[in-house]
Short mmCIF file of C-alpha atoms in Angstrom, two decimals:
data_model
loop_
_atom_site.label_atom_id
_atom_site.label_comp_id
_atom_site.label_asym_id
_atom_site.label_seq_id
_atom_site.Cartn_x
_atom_site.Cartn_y
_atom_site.Cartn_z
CA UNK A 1 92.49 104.48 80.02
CA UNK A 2 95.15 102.03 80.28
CA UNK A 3 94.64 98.34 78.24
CA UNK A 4 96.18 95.50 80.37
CA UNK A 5 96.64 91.94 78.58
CA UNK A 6 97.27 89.03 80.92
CA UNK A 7 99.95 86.59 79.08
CA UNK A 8 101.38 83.69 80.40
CA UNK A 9 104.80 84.49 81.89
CA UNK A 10 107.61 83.55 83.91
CA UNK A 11 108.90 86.87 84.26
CA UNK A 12 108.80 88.77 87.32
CA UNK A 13 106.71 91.79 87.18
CA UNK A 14 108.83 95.06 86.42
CA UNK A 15 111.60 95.87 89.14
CA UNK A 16 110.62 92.39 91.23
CA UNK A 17 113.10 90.67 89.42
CA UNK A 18 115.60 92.60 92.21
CA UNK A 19 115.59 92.19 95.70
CA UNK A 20 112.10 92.78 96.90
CA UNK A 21 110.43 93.14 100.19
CA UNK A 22 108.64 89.86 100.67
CA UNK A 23 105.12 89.36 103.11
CA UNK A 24 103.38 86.21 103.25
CA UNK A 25 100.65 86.49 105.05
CA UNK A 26 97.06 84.19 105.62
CA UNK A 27 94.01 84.96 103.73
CA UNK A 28 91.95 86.46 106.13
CA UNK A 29 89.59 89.55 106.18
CA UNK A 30 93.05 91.63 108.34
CA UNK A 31 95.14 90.86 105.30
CA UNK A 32 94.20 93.88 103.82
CA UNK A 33 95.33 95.89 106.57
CA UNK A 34 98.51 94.48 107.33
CA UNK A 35 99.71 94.64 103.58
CA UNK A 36 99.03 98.29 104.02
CA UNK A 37 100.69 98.83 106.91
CA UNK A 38 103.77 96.94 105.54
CA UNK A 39 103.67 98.82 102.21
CA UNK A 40 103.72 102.20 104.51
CA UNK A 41 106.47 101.29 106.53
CA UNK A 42 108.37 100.48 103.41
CA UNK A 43 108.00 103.92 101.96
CA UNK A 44 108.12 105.54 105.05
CA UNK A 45 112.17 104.97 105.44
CA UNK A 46 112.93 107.17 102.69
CA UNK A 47 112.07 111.17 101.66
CA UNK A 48 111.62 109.90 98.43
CA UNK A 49 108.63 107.65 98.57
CA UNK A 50 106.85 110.41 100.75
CA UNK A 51 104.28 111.42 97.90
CA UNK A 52 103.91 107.73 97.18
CA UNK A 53 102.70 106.91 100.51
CA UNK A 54 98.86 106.53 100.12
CA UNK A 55 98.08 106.01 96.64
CA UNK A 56 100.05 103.34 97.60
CA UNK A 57 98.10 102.40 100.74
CA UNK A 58 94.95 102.91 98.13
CA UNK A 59 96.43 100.47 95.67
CA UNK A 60 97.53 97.42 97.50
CA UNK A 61 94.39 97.59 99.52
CA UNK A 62 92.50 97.08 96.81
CA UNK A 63 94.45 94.56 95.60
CA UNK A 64 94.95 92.63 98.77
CA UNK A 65 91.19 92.97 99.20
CA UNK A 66 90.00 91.73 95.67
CA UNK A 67 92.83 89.01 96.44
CA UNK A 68 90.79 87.61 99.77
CA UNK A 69 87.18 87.95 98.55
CA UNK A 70 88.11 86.36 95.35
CA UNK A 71 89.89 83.34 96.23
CA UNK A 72 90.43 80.36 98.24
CA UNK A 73 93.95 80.73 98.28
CA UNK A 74 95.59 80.28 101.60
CA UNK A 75 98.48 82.78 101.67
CA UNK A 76 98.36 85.88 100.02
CA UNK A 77 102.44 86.80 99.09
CA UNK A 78 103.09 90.74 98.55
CA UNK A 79 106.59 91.96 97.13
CA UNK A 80 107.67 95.47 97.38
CA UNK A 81 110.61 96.67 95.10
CA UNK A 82 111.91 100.00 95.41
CA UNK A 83 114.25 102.36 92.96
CA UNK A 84 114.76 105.78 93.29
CA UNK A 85 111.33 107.28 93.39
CA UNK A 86 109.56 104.39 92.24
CA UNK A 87 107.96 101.49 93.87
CA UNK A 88 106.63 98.46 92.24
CA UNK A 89 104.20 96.66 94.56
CA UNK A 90 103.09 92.83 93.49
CA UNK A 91 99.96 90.75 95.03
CA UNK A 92 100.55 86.97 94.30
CA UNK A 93 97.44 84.78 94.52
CA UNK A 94 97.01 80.93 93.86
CA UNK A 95 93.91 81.49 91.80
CA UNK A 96 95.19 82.10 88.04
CA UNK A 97 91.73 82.18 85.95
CA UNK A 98 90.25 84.90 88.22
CA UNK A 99 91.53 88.08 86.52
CA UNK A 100 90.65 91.49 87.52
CA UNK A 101 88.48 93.84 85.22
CA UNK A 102 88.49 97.80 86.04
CA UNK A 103 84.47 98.87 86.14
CA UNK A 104 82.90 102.23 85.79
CA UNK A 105 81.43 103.07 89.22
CA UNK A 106 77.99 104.75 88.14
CA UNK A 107 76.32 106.60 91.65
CA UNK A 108 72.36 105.31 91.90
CA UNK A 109 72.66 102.50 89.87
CA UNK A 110 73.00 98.96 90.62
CA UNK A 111 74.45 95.73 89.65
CA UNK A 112 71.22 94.70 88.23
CA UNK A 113 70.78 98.08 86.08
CA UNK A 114 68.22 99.52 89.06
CA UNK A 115 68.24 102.68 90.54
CA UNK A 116 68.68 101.66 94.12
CA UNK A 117 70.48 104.47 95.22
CA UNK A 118 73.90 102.05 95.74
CA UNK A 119 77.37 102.32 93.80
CA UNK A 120 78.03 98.93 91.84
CA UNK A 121 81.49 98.45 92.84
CA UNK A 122 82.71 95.17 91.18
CA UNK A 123 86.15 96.20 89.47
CA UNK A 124 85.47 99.57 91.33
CA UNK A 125 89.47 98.50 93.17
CA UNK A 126 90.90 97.85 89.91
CA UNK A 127 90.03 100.43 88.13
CA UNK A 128 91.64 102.87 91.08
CA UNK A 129 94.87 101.35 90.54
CA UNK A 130 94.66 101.90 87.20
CA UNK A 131 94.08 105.42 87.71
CA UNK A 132 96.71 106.26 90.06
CA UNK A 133 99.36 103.52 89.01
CA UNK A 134 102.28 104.75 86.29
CA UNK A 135 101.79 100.99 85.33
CA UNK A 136 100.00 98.14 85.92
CA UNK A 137 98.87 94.52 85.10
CA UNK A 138 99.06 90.76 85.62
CA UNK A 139 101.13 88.40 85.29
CA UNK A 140 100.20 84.56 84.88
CA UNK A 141 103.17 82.30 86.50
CA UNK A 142 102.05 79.47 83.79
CA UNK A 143 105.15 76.69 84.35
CA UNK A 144 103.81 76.98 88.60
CA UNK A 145 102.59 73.89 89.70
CA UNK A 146 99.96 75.52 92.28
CA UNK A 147 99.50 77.93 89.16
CA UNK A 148 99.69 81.54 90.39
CA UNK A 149 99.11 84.72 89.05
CA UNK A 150 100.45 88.60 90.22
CA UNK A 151 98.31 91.80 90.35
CA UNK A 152 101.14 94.48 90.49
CA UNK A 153 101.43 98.41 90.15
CA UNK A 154 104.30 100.63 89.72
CA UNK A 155 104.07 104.47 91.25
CA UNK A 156 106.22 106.88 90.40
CA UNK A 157 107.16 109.99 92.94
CA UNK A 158 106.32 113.29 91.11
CA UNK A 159 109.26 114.63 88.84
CA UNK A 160 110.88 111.34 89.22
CA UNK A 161 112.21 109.14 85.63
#
């Protein structure tokens, strides 16, 4: 299980501080979809980022989606790094006190502790990432104005370090 503490920062999460890949793109309900495709396309250019491919499309899905049903922010920003066999993917929100918290899916029982036969999937995204991410976590952009905060994820290609 991997422990994530959100500090107040004005570093750039791991590998961003180098040229990344930069989307800006409106919060709507095809944001999710369009960060995907943009992530793919990324690690589609090289043999490389291959194996990467959809635990990436996994992870910034679910971070693009918690992103839109989460806030009110206007424009969701992702960054893309890549290094080798390694991409670092960030989600940049305007809604700093919203932090994500990885959940236990449990199968039959609900929010409320019921057995309706439904998944309770709050933190259900998160807790993927966490999963299939070498690294993740947040990072709080206190000295913003707007105050902003990033969701990002580092995958590794297999045999890669």
């Amino acid at each position: 299980m991997t422990t994530v503490t959100a500090t107040a920062s004005t570093a750039p999460p791991p590998l961003l501080d180098r040229k990344p890949y930069l989307l800006t793109l409106p919060n709507t309900a095809a944001a999710p979809k369009i960060a995907r495709n943009f992530v793919s396309s990324l690690l589609g250019i090289d043999r490389r980022h291959h194996a990467l491919v959809e635990d990436a499309r996994l992870c910034v899905t679910e971070v693009v989606t918690n992103a839109h049903r989460h806030t009110q922010t206007p424009l969701i920003r992702v960054s893309a790094a890549l290094e080798g066999g390694r991409v670092t993917v960030a989600v940049t929100d305007d809604r700093p006190w919203v932090l994500p918290v990885p959940t236990v899916v449990v199968r039959g029982q609900g929010q409320d502790g019921g057995g309706d036969q439904s998944a309770y999937e709050e933190g259900r995204g998160i807790a993927l990432v966490a999963h299939l991410a070498h690294a993740w976590g947040t990072t709080i952009y206190a000295s913003d104005p707007v105050g902003r905060k990033a969701i990002w994820f580092t995958l590794e290609s297999p045999g890669w370090g």
